[in-house]
mmCIF file of C-alpha atoms and ligand atoms in Angstrom:
data_model
loop_
_atom_site.group_PDB
_atom_site.id
_atom_site.type_symbol
_atom_site.label_atom_id
_atom_site.label_comp_id
_atom_site.label_asym_id
_atom_site.label_seq_id
_atom_site.Cartn_x
_atom_site.Cartn_y
_atom_site.Cartn_z
ATOM 1 C CA MET K 27 136.874 101.071 93.357
ATOM 2 C CA PRO K 28 135.700 100.384 89.834
ATOM 3 C CA LEU K 29 131.901 101.760 89.017
ATOM 4 C CA PRO K 30 129.675 98.858 89.148
ATOM 5 C CA LYS K 31 128.700 97.405 85.984
ATOM 6 C CA SER K 32 125.225 96.574 86.828
ATOM 7 C CA VAL K 33 122.705 98.704 88.947
ATOM 8 C CA THR K 34 119.550 97.454 90.509
ATOM 9 C CA VAL K 35 116.957 100.429 90.185
ATOM 10 C CA VAL K 36 113.994 99.826 93.295
ATOM 11 C CA GLU K 37 110.735 102.051 91.734
ATOM 12 C CA VAL K 38 109.104 103.546 94.808
ATOM 13 C CA GLY K 39 107.173 105.858 92.938
ATOM 14 C CA ALA K 40 103.419 104.388 93.714
ATOM 15 C CA ARG K 41 104.339 104.440 97.690
ATOM 16 C CA ASP K 42 106.973 107.131 98.493
ATOM 17 C CA GLY K 43 105.424 108.870 95.580
ATOM 18 C CA LEU K 44 101.467 108.323 95.610
ATOM 19 C CA GLN K 45 101.756 108.742 99.574
ATOM 20 C CA ASN K 46 102.556 112.590 99.101
ATOM 21 C CA GLU K 47 99.849 113.579 96.288
ATOM 22 C CA LYS K 48 97.221 115.907 98.047
ATOM 23 C CA THR K 49 94.865 113.936 96.053
ATOM 24 C CA VAL K 50 94.099 110.600 96.705
ATOM 25 C CA VAL K 51 94.598 108.274 93.500
ATOM 26 C CA ASP K 52 92.327 106.019 92.872
ATOM 27 C CA ALA K 53 92.778 102.177 93.410
ATOM 28 C CA ALA K 54 92.051 101.522 89.661
ATOM 29 C CA ASP K 55 94.808 104.064 89.054
ATOM 30 C CA LYS K 56 97.576 102.713 91.626
ATOM 31 C CA ILE K 57 96.960 99.624 89.788
ATOM 32 C CA ALA K 58 97.149 100.590 86.424
ATOM 33 C CA TYR K 59 100.354 102.758 87.096
ATOM 34 C CA VAL K 60 101.826 99.923 88.911
ATOM 35 C CA ASP K 61 101.014 97.322 85.887
ATOM 36 C CA LEU K 62 102.640 99.991 83.288
ATOM 37 C CA LEU K 63 106.083 99.784 85.621
ATOM 38 C CA SER K 64 105.825 96.349 85.798
ATOM 39 C CA ARG K 65 106.270 95.960 82.105
ATOM 40 C CA THR K 66 109.200 98.449 82.402
ATOM 41 C CA GLY K 67 112.209 95.602 83.407
ATOM 42 C CA LEU K 68 112.073 97.153 86.960
ATOM 43 C CA ARG K 69 112.579 94.103 88.871
ATOM 44 C CA TRP K 70 111.730 95.739 92.498
ATOM 45 C CA ILE K 71 108.595 97.578 92.503
ATOM 46 C CA GLU K 72 107.144 99.327 95.834
ATOM 47 C CA ALA K 73 103.534 98.782 95.824
ATOM 48 C CA THR K 74 102.009 100.169 98.795
ATOM 49 C CA SER K 75 102.123 100.764 102.543
ATOM 50 C CA PHE K 76 100.234 98.658 105.004
ATOM 51 C CA VAL K 77 100.515 101.451 107.295
ATOM 52 C CA SER K 78 97.422 103.446 109.554
ATOM 53 C CA PRO K 79 94.987 105.080 107.120
ATOM 54 C CA LYS K 80 94.700 107.914 109.694
ATOM 55 C CA ALA K 81 98.681 108.236 109.309
ATOM 56 C CA ILE K 82 98.766 108.138 105.467
ATOM 57 C CA PRO K 83 95.068 108.246 103.687
ATOM 58 C CA GLN K 84 96.500 108.206 100.316
ATOM 59 C CA LEU K 85 97.237 104.723 101.009
ATOM 60 C CA ALA K 86 94.371 103.178 102.812
ATOM 61 C CA ASP K 87 93.395 100.866 99.975
ATOM 62 C CA ALA K 88 96.532 98.851 100.326
ATOM 63 C CA GLU K 89 94.715 95.619 100.350
ATOM 64 C CA GLU K 90 92.818 96.287 97.081
ATOM 65 C CA VAL K 91 95.812 97.517 95.571
ATOM 66 C CA PHE K 92 97.936 94.630 96.373
ATOM 67 C CA ALA K 93 95.523 92.253 95.319
ATOM 68 C CA GLY K 94 94.539 94.153 92.181
ATOM 69 C CA ILE K 95 98.284 94.354 90.625
ATOM 70 C CA ARG K 96 99.564 91.852 88.167
ATOM 71 C CA LYS K 97 102.278 90.310 89.419
ATOM 72 C CA ALA K 98 104.855 90.081 86.832
ATOM 73 C CA PRO K 99 107.533 87.014 86.926
ATOM 74 C CA GLY K 100 110.771 87.840 88.348
ATOM 75 C CA VAL K 101 109.522 90.736 89.938
ATOM 76 C CA ARG K 102 109.153 91.640 93.811
ATOM 77 C CA TYR K 103 106.284 94.070 95.087
ATOM 78 C CA PRO K 104 107.604 94.990 98.365
ATOM 79 C CA VAL K 105 105.135 96.879 100.637
ATOM 80 C CA LEU K 106 105.735 99.020 103.977
ATOM 81 C CA VAL K 107 104.816 97.898 107.258
ATOM 82 C CA PRO K 108 104.982 99.972 110.537
ATOM 83 C CA ASN K 109 104.120 97.133 113.290
ATOM 84 C CA LEU K 110 102.783 93.825 113.824
ATOM 85 C CA LYS K 111 99.297 95.057 112.613
ATOM 86 C CA GLY K 112 100.585 96.097 109.459
ATOM 87 C CA TYR K 113 102.580 92.727 108.932
ATOM 88 C CA GLU K 114 99.581 90.798 109.185
ATOM 89 C CA ARG K 115 97.381 92.929 106.688
ATOM 90 C CA ALA K 116 100.496 92.599 104.536
ATOM 91 C CA LYS K 117 100.803 88.516 104.683
ATOM 92 C CA ALA K 118 97.140 87.998 104.683
ATOM 93 C CA CYS K 119 96.958 89.868 100.883
ATOM 94 C CA GLY K 120 99.812 87.436 100.222
ATOM 95 C CA ALA K 121 102.699 89.977 100.460
ATOM 96 C CA ASP K 122 106.500 87.953 100.117
ATOM 97 C CA ALA K 123 108.622 91.093 100.961
ATOM 98 C CA ILE K 124 108.097 93.761 103.410
ATOM 99 C CA ALA K 125 110.209 96.914 104.360
ATOM 100 C CA VAL K 126 110.086 98.218 107.708
ATOM 101 C CA PHE K 127 111.127 101.818 108.195
ATOM 102 C CA THR K 128 113.082 103.972 111.086
ATOM 103 C CA ALA K 129 115.200 106.708 110.856
ATOM 104 C CA ALA K 130 118.459 108.438 112.227
ATOM 105 C CA SER K 131 116.979 110.965 113.769
ATOM 106 C CA GLN K 132 114.738 110.851 117.195
ATOM 107 C CA ALA K 133 112.562 113.749 116.190
ATOM 108 C CA PHE K 134 111.281 112.604 112.820
ATOM 109 C CA THR K 135 110.913 108.839 114.201
ATOM 110 C CA LYS K 136 108.457 110.055 116.470
ATOM 111 C CA ARG K 137 106.380 112.241 114.214
ATOM 112 C CA ASN K 138 106.603 109.644 111.532
ATOM 113 C CA ILE K 139 105.703 106.410 113.463
ATOM 114 C CA ASN K 140 105.188 107.750 116.837
ATOM 115 C CA MET K 141 108.058 105.939 118.316
ATOM 116 C CA SER K 142 111.525 106.500 119.866
ATOM 117 C CA VAL K 143 114.326 104.832 117.575
ATOM 118 C CA GLU K 144 114.829 102.240 120.254
ATOM 119 C CA GLU K 145 111.242 101.803 120.296
ATOM 120 C CA SER K 146 110.922 101.185 116.526
ATOM 121 C CA ILE K 147 113.762 98.779 116.848
ATOM 122 C CA GLU K 148 111.892 96.432 119.517
ATOM 123 C CA THR K 149 108.614 96.551 116.959
ATOM 124 C CA PHE K 150 110.685 95.720 114.213
ATOM 125 C CA ALA K 151 112.381 92.809 115.761
ATOM 126 C CA GLU K 152 109.171 90.947 116.111
ATOM 127 C CA VAL K 153 108.259 91.669 112.636
ATOM 128 C CA VAL K 154 111.248 90.763 110.750
ATOM 129 C CA ARG K 155 111.107 87.859 112.978
ATOM 130 C CA ARG K 156 107.980 86.628 111.880
ATOM 131 C CA ALA K 157 108.862 87.770 108.221
ATOM 132 C CA LYS K 158 111.928 85.601 108.132
ATOM 133 C CA SER K 159 109.840 82.464 109.515
ATOM 134 C CA ASP K 160 107.572 83.029 106.852
ATOM 135 C CA GLY K 161 109.882 83.222 104.160
ATOM 136 C CA MET K 162 109.540 86.825 103.083
ATOM 137 C CA TRP K 163 112.279 89.367 102.043
ATOM 138 C CA VAL K 164 112.923 92.192 104.318
ATOM 139 C CA ARG K 165 114.376 95.518 103.545
ATOM 140 C CA GLY K 166 114.977 98.278 106.512
ATOM 141 C CA TYR K 167 114.669 101.992 105.727
ATOM 142 C CA VAL K 168 116.881 104.535 107.355
ATOM 143 C CA SER K 169 115.568 107.460 106.899
ATOM 144 C CA THR K 170 116.645 111.397 107.746
ATOM 145 C CA ALA K 171 120.356 109.407 106.922
ATOM 146 C CA PHE K 172 121.686 113.010 105.741
ATOM 147 C CA GLY K 173 119.540 115.383 107.975
ATOM 148 C CA SER K 174 116.441 115.949 109.965
ATOM 149 C CA PRO K 175 113.396 118.116 109.253
ATOM 150 C CA PHE K 176 113.003 119.022 113.118
ATOM 151 C CA GLY K 177 117.026 120.494 113.236
ATOM 152 C CA ASP K 178 118.022 117.575 115.266
ATOM 153 C CA ALA K 179 121.763 116.263 114.752
ATOM 154 C CA VAL K 180 122.206 113.457 112.576
ATOM 155 C CA THR K 181 125.381 111.698 112.574
ATOM 156 C CA PRO K 182 126.961 109.646 110.215
ATOM 157 C CA GLN K 183 127.787 106.886 113.835
ATOM 158 C CA MET K 184 123.826 107.355 114.140
ATOM 159 C CA VAL K 185 123.040 106.042 110.980
ATOM 160 C CA ARG K 186 125.703 103.404 111.451
ATOM 161 C CA ASP K 187 124.269 102.095 114.605
ATOM 162 C CA VAL K 188 120.504 102.115 113.328
ATOM 163 C CA CYS K 189 121.706 100.319 110.243
ATOM 164 C CA VAL K 190 123.663 97.640 112.218
ATOM 165 C CA GLN K 191 120.559 97.116 114.651
ATOM 166 C CA LEU K 192 118.243 96.442 111.401
ATOM 167 C CA THR K 193 120.995 93.812 110.254
ATOM 168 C CA GLU K 194 120.999 92.501 113.260
ATOM 169 C CA LEU K 195 117.660 91.871 113.309
ATOM 170 C CA GLY K 196 117.795 89.919 109.657
ATOM 171 C CA CYS K 197 116.893 92.539 107.352
ATOM 172 C CA ASP K 198 118.532 90.974 103.799
ATOM 173 C CA GLN K 199 118.642 94.865 102.685
ATOM 174 C CA LEU K 200 118.840 98.344 104.183
ATOM 175 C CA SER K 201 118.063 101.690 102.199
ATOM 176 C CA VAL K 202 119.900 104.468 103.483
ATOM 177 C CA GLY K 203 117.214 107.531 102.871
ATOM 178 C CA ASP K 204 117.975 111.064 102.695
ATOM 179 C CA THR K 205 114.155 111.861 103.333
ATOM 180 C CA ILE K 206 114.361 115.564 103.190
ATOM 181 C CA GLY K 207 116.926 116.308 99.803
ATOM 182 C CA VAL K 208 119.621 118.048 101.826
ATOM 183 C CA GLY K 209 122.539 115.641 101.596
ATOM 184 C CA VAL K 210 126.028 116.313 99.497
ATOM 185 C CA PRO K 211 128.471 114.023 97.912
ATOM 186 C CA THR K 212 131.235 114.560 100.902
ATOM 187 C CA GLN K 213 128.444 112.841 103.311
ATOM 188 C CA VAL K 214 128.335 109.990 101.107
ATOM 189 C CA ASP K 215 131.840 109.356 101.034
ATOM 190 C CA GLU K 216 131.623 109.584 104.894
ATOM 191 C CA ILE K 217 128.735 107.278 105.096
ATOM 192 C CA VAL K 218 129.572 104.122 102.802
ATOM 193 C CA PRO K 219 133.027 103.435 104.167
ATOM 194 C CA LEU K 220 131.666 103.532 107.438
ATOM 195 C CA LEU K 221 128.679 101.288 107.169
ATOM 196 C CA VAL K 222 130.318 98.826 104.843
ATOM 197 C CA ARG K 223 133.173 98.260 107.929
ATOM 198 C CA ASP K 224 130.024 96.053 109.497
ATOM 199 C CA ILE K 225 127.617 95.384 106.766
ATOM 200 C CA PRO K 226 128.315 93.997 103.254
ATOM 201 C CA LEU K 227 127.970 96.290 100.481
ATOM 202 C CA ASP K 228 125.736 94.112 98.653
ATOM 203 C CA ARG K 229 123.174 94.899 101.441
ATOM 204 C CA LEU K 230 123.216 98.703 100.829
ATOM 205 C CA ALA K 231 121.109 100.419 98.785
ATOM 206 C CA PHE K 232 120.388 104.636 99.067
ATOM 207 C CA HIS K 233 117.325 106.679 98.736
ATOM 208 C CA PHE K 234 118.160 109.812 97.956
ATOM 209 C CA HIS K 235 115.483 113.011 97.456
ATOM 210 C CA ASP K 236 116.237 115.765 95.070
ATOM 211 C CA THR K 237 114.959 118.497 97.061
ATOM 212 C CA ARG K 238 117.941 120.659 96.437
ATOM 213 C CA GLY K 239 119.054 118.884 93.096
ATOM 214 C CA THR K 240 121.659 116.850 94.948
ATOM 215 C CA ALA K 241 120.679 113.434 94.197
ATOM 216 C CA LEU K 242 122.602 112.522 91.311
ATOM 217 C CA ALA K 243 125.566 113.518 92.422
ATOM 218 C CA ASN K 244 124.784 111.445 95.571
ATOM 219 C CA VAL K 245 124.039 108.761 93.565
ATOM 220 C CA TYR K 246 127.470 108.669 91.441
ATOM 221 C CA ALA K 247 129.338 109.412 94.845
ATOM 222 C CA ALA K 248 127.704 106.101 96.167
ATOM 223 C CA LEU K 249 128.708 104.492 92.603
ATOM 224 C CA GLN K 250 132.481 105.311 93.219
ATOM 225 C CA HIS K 251 131.947 103.320 96.122
ATOM 226 C CA GLY K 252 130.745 100.045 94.741
ATOM 227 C CA VAL K 253 127.066 101.080 95.830
ATOM 228 C CA ALA K 254 124.700 99.235 93.172
ATOM 229 C CA VAL K 255 121.183 99.717 94.174
ATOM 230 C CA PHE K 256 119.186 103.016 94.317
ATOM 231 C CA ASP K 257 115.612 103.672 94.705
ATOM 232 C CA ALA K 258 114.061 106.068 92.364
ATOM 233 C CA SER K 259 110.445 107.228 91.871
ATOM 234 C CA SER K 260 109.189 107.610 88.121
ATOM 235 C CA GLY K 261 108.549 110.998 87.104
ATOM 236 C CA GLY K 262 110.562 112.603 90.201
ATOM 237 C CA LEU K 263 107.442 112.099 92.269
ATOM 238 C CA GLY K 264 107.676 111.290 96.219
ATOM 239 C CA GLY K 265 108.043 113.100 99.816
ATOM 240 C CA CYS K 266 107.218 112.014 102.627
ATOM 241 C CA PRO K 267 103.904 114.235 104.562
ATOM 242 C CA TYR K 268 105.914 113.958 108.077
ATOM 243 C CA ALA K 269 108.781 115.260 106.797
ATOM 244 C CA PRO K 270 108.240 119.001 106.207
ATOM 245 C CA GLY K 271 109.735 120.852 102.976
ATOM 246 C CA ALA K 272 110.716 117.094 101.543
ATOM 247 C CA THR K 273 110.207 116.714 97.712
ATOM 248 C CA GLY K 274 110.461 113.964 95.094
ATOM 249 C CA ASN K 275 112.994 111.442 95.199
ATOM 250 C CA VAL K 276 115.182 111.380 92.136
ATOM 251 C CA GLY K 277 113.521 110.995 88.991
ATOM 252 C CA THR K 278 113.799 107.005 87.452
ATOM 253 C CA GLU K 279 114.338 108.563 83.873
ATOM 254 C CA ASP K 280 117.065 110.603 85.402
ATOM 255 C CA ILE K 281 118.975 107.643 87.033
ATOM 256 C CA LEU K 282 118.295 105.436 83.996
ATOM 257 C CA TYR K 283 119.523 108.453 81.474
ATOM 258 C CA MET K 284 122.631 108.718 83.537
ATOM 259 C CA LEU K 285 123.570 105.082 84.027
ATOM 260 C CA GLN K 286 122.805 104.188 80.482
ATOM 261 C CA GLY K 287 125.484 107.113 79.068
ATOM 262 C CA MET K 288 127.757 105.746 81.771
ATOM 263 C CA GLY K 289 127.304 101.920 80.289
ATOM 264 C CA ILE K 290 125.812 100.796 83.208
ATOM 265 C CA GLU K 291 123.371 98.085 82.702
ATOM 266 C CA THR K 292 120.092 98.411 84.482
ATOM 267 C CA GLY K 293 117.634 95.828 82.275
ATOM 268 C CA VAL K 294 115.343 98.977 82.253
ATOM 269 C CA ASP K 295 113.481 100.148 79.480
ATOM 270 C CA LEU K 296 113.365 104.216 80.018
ATOM 271 C CA ALA K 297 110.653 105.091 77.100
ATOM 272 C CA LEU K 298 107.915 102.584 79.308
ATOM 273 C CA VAL K 299 108.641 103.935 82.564
ATOM 274 C CA ARG K 300 108.189 107.410 80.974
ATOM 275 C CA ALA K 301 104.918 105.893 79.595
ATOM 276 C CA ALA K 302 103.978 104.956 83.114
ATOM 277 C CA SER K 303 105.175 108.325 84.414
ATOM 278 C CA ARG K 304 102.830 109.603 81.809
ATOM 279 C CA PHE K 305 100.220 107.778 82.851
ATOM 280 C CA ILE K 306 100.293 108.804 86.530
ATOM 281 C CA ARG K 307 100.909 112.752 85.672
ATOM 282 C CA GLY K 308 96.975 112.600 83.815
ATOM 283 C CA VAL K 309 95.890 111.134 87.064
ATOM 284 C CA ILE K 310 97.226 113.542 89.666
ATOM 285 C CA ASP K 311 96.989 116.821 86.950
ATOM 286 C CA HIS K 312 100.549 118.052 87.684
ATOM 287 C CA ASP K 313 103.858 118.404 86.184
ATOM 288 C CA LEU K 314 106.459 115.888 86.993
ATOM 289 C CA THR K 315 110.021 116.843 88.295
ATOM 290 C CA SER K 316 112.225 114.455 86.283
ATOM 291 C CA LYS K 317 114.458 116.237 84.113
ATOM 292 C CA ALA K 318 114.725 113.488 81.851
ATOM 293 C CA PHE K 319 111.194 113.265 81.400
ATOM 294 C CA GLN K 320 110.809 116.479 80.903
ATOM 295 C CA ALA K 321 113.361 116.447 78.366
ATOM 296 C CA LEU K 322 111.948 113.923 76.438
ATOM 297 C CA GLU K 323 108.343 115.361 76.514
ATOM 298 C CA ALA K 324 109.849 118.887 75.317
ATOM 299 C CA ALA K 325 111.238 116.662 72.448
ATOM 300 C CA GLU K 326 108.363 115.415 71.383
ATOM 301 C CA ALA K 327 106.627 118.426 71.545
ATOM 302 C CA ARG K 328 109.397 120.201 68.893
ATOM 303 C CA VAL K 329 108.873 116.824 66.379
ATOM 304 C CA ALA K 330 105.114 117.477 66.803
ATOM 305 C CA THR K 331 105.198 120.733 65.920
ATOM 306 C CA SER K 332 107.884 121.017 63.340
HETATM 307 N N1 COA W 8 97.181 99.446 109.642
HETATM 308 C C1 COA W 8 95.906 99.962 109.867
HETATM 309 N N2 COA W 8 95.981 100.588 110.896
HETATM 310 C C2 COA W 8 96.645 100.882 111.990
HETATM 311 C C3 COA W 8 97.941 100.183 111.854
HETATM 312 C C4 COA W 8 98.561 99.636 110.435
HETATM 313 N N3 COA W 8 99.231 98.784 110.415
HETATM 314 N N4 COA W 8 98.940 100.597 112.571
HETATM 315 C C5 COA W 8 98.083 100.901 113.861
HETATM 316 N N5 COA W 8 96.859 101.279 113.286
HETATM 317 C C6 COA W 8 95.581 101.907 113.643
HETATM 318 C C7 COA W 8 95.052 101.060 115.178
HETATM 319 O O1 COA W 8 94.017 99.870 115.135
HETATM 320 C C8 COA W 8 94.382 102.630 115.813
HETATM 321 O O2 COA W 8 93.036 102.570 115.293
HETATM 322 P P1 COA W 8 92.104 102.824 116.134
HETATM 323 O O3 COA W 8 92.330 104.205 116.617
HETATM 324 O O4 COA W 8 90.447 103.019 115.244
HETATM 325 O O5 COA W 8 91.834 102.347 117.259
HETATM 326 C C9 COA W 8 95.312 103.678 115.415
HETATM 327 O O6 COA W 8 96.097 103.095 114.416
HETATM 328 C C10 COA W 8 96.314 103.605 116.360
HETATM 329 O O7 COA W 8 96.979 103.231 116.667
HETATM 330 P P2 COA W 8 98.583 102.661 117.340
HETATM 331 O O8 COA W 8 99.101 101.723 117.554
HETATM 332 O O9 COA W 8 98.434 103.601 118.867
HETATM 333 O O10 COA W 8 99.105 103.674 116.487
HETATM 334 P P3 COA W 8 99.898 104.931 116.655
HETATM 335 O O11 COA W 8 98.920 106.293 116.624
HETATM 336 O O12 COA W 8 100.794 105.155 117.762
HETATM 337 O O13 COA W 8 100.392 105.387 115.085
HETATM 338 C C11 COA W 8 101.824 104.425 113.312
HETATM 339 C C12 COA W 8 101.614 104.556 114.762
HETATM 340 C C13 COA W 8 103.030 103.373 112.942
HETATM 341 C C14 COA W 8 100.584 103.338 112.825
HETATM 342 C C15 COA W 8 101.365 105.206 112.299
HETATM 343 O O14 COA W 8 102.379 106.502 112.931
HETATM 344 C C16 COA W 8 101.836 105.241 110.697
HETATM 345 O O15 COA W 8 101.117 104.034 110.734
HETATM 346 N N6 COA W 8 102.791 105.801 110.587
HETATM 347 C C17 COA W 8 103.358 105.385 109.078
HETATM 348 C C18 COA W 8 103.308 106.854 108.591
HETATM 349 C C19 COA W 8 104.331 106.553 107.242
HETATM 350 O O16 COA W 8 103.795 105.676 106.552
HETATM 351 N N7 COA W 8 104.945 107.401 106.804
HETATM 352 C C20 COA W 8 105.428 107.503 105.325
HETATM 353 C C21 COA W 8 106.609 106.579 105.251
HETATM 354 S S1 COA W 8 108.302 107.226 105.270
HETATM 355 ZN ZN1 ZN W 9 111.851 108.733 100.586
#
């Protein structure tokens, strides 16, 4: 199959990234970060999560953040919702795109959202029904699709079954996630053909964490199967507090650098993403893991000292 001519990058740094920071970032800084991301050409920017503040204290300010960001024309700002309570909160703020989230691993799902996978599908049936009747766009996350942090088995068939159920509920897009960054390209080669038997290719997104350095290899494998939507985090932020050992997503700068070099259109300005990453690095006060970000910083430092 020819590689896609263009790819959509879904920016998840403000959600997947900031949910995993030790320090709670002020709402004003979150808003400034999202506003910087909104200027980059990204068309999908996950803004926050309307989850229990006890589960994710880092995003307890979802209302304030969502209300405060300047919504750029042509950009969608999906928000995570785990249940009807989260849905009502998101709707009250004017969200028009949501993401529900379950997983292939039962053990992870229980710890993450205190439900079995089956219970999560039941919960989301009503959430998605309401969202669709309210005219919203809905994404369904399937986490731990490449392995569980708790050692329980995850098979491609289990991933496929959850994806099909979410599609039947009415999800517009599925994001198949390697939450703990254990996946390798041969797993991608197995999973994508299995999924596209039942799910249109253009509804599939992949979400790779780079914990073991395989994220870009996995992106490339998925591109070869025609997948054209990928999640990424500016600077390589990211991780899930309920997935021990999970580190950041593939860096937005990294995926943009690779796609640009391959002649694949994204419509996103890498330099402007880097500016957003620099801003958030100053707030969280630790180094960022994106290799392309680091290389650009190092090149600039060399110029400055020469
Ligand atoms: N927003 C705000 N508060 C919520 C909420 C929501 N969406 N859902 C539940 N709550 C509150 C309830 O009101 C209740 O509050 P109380 O103790 O003051 O009465 C409390 O949380 C417990 O509610 P319950 O329905 O029993 O939920 P739970 O304890 O079984 O937790 C979830 C289930 C889904 C709410 C919780 O596990 C969660 O938010 N998980 C998200 C994890 C996450 O975001 N992970 C990272 C993304 S992969
Ligand atoms: Zn993630």
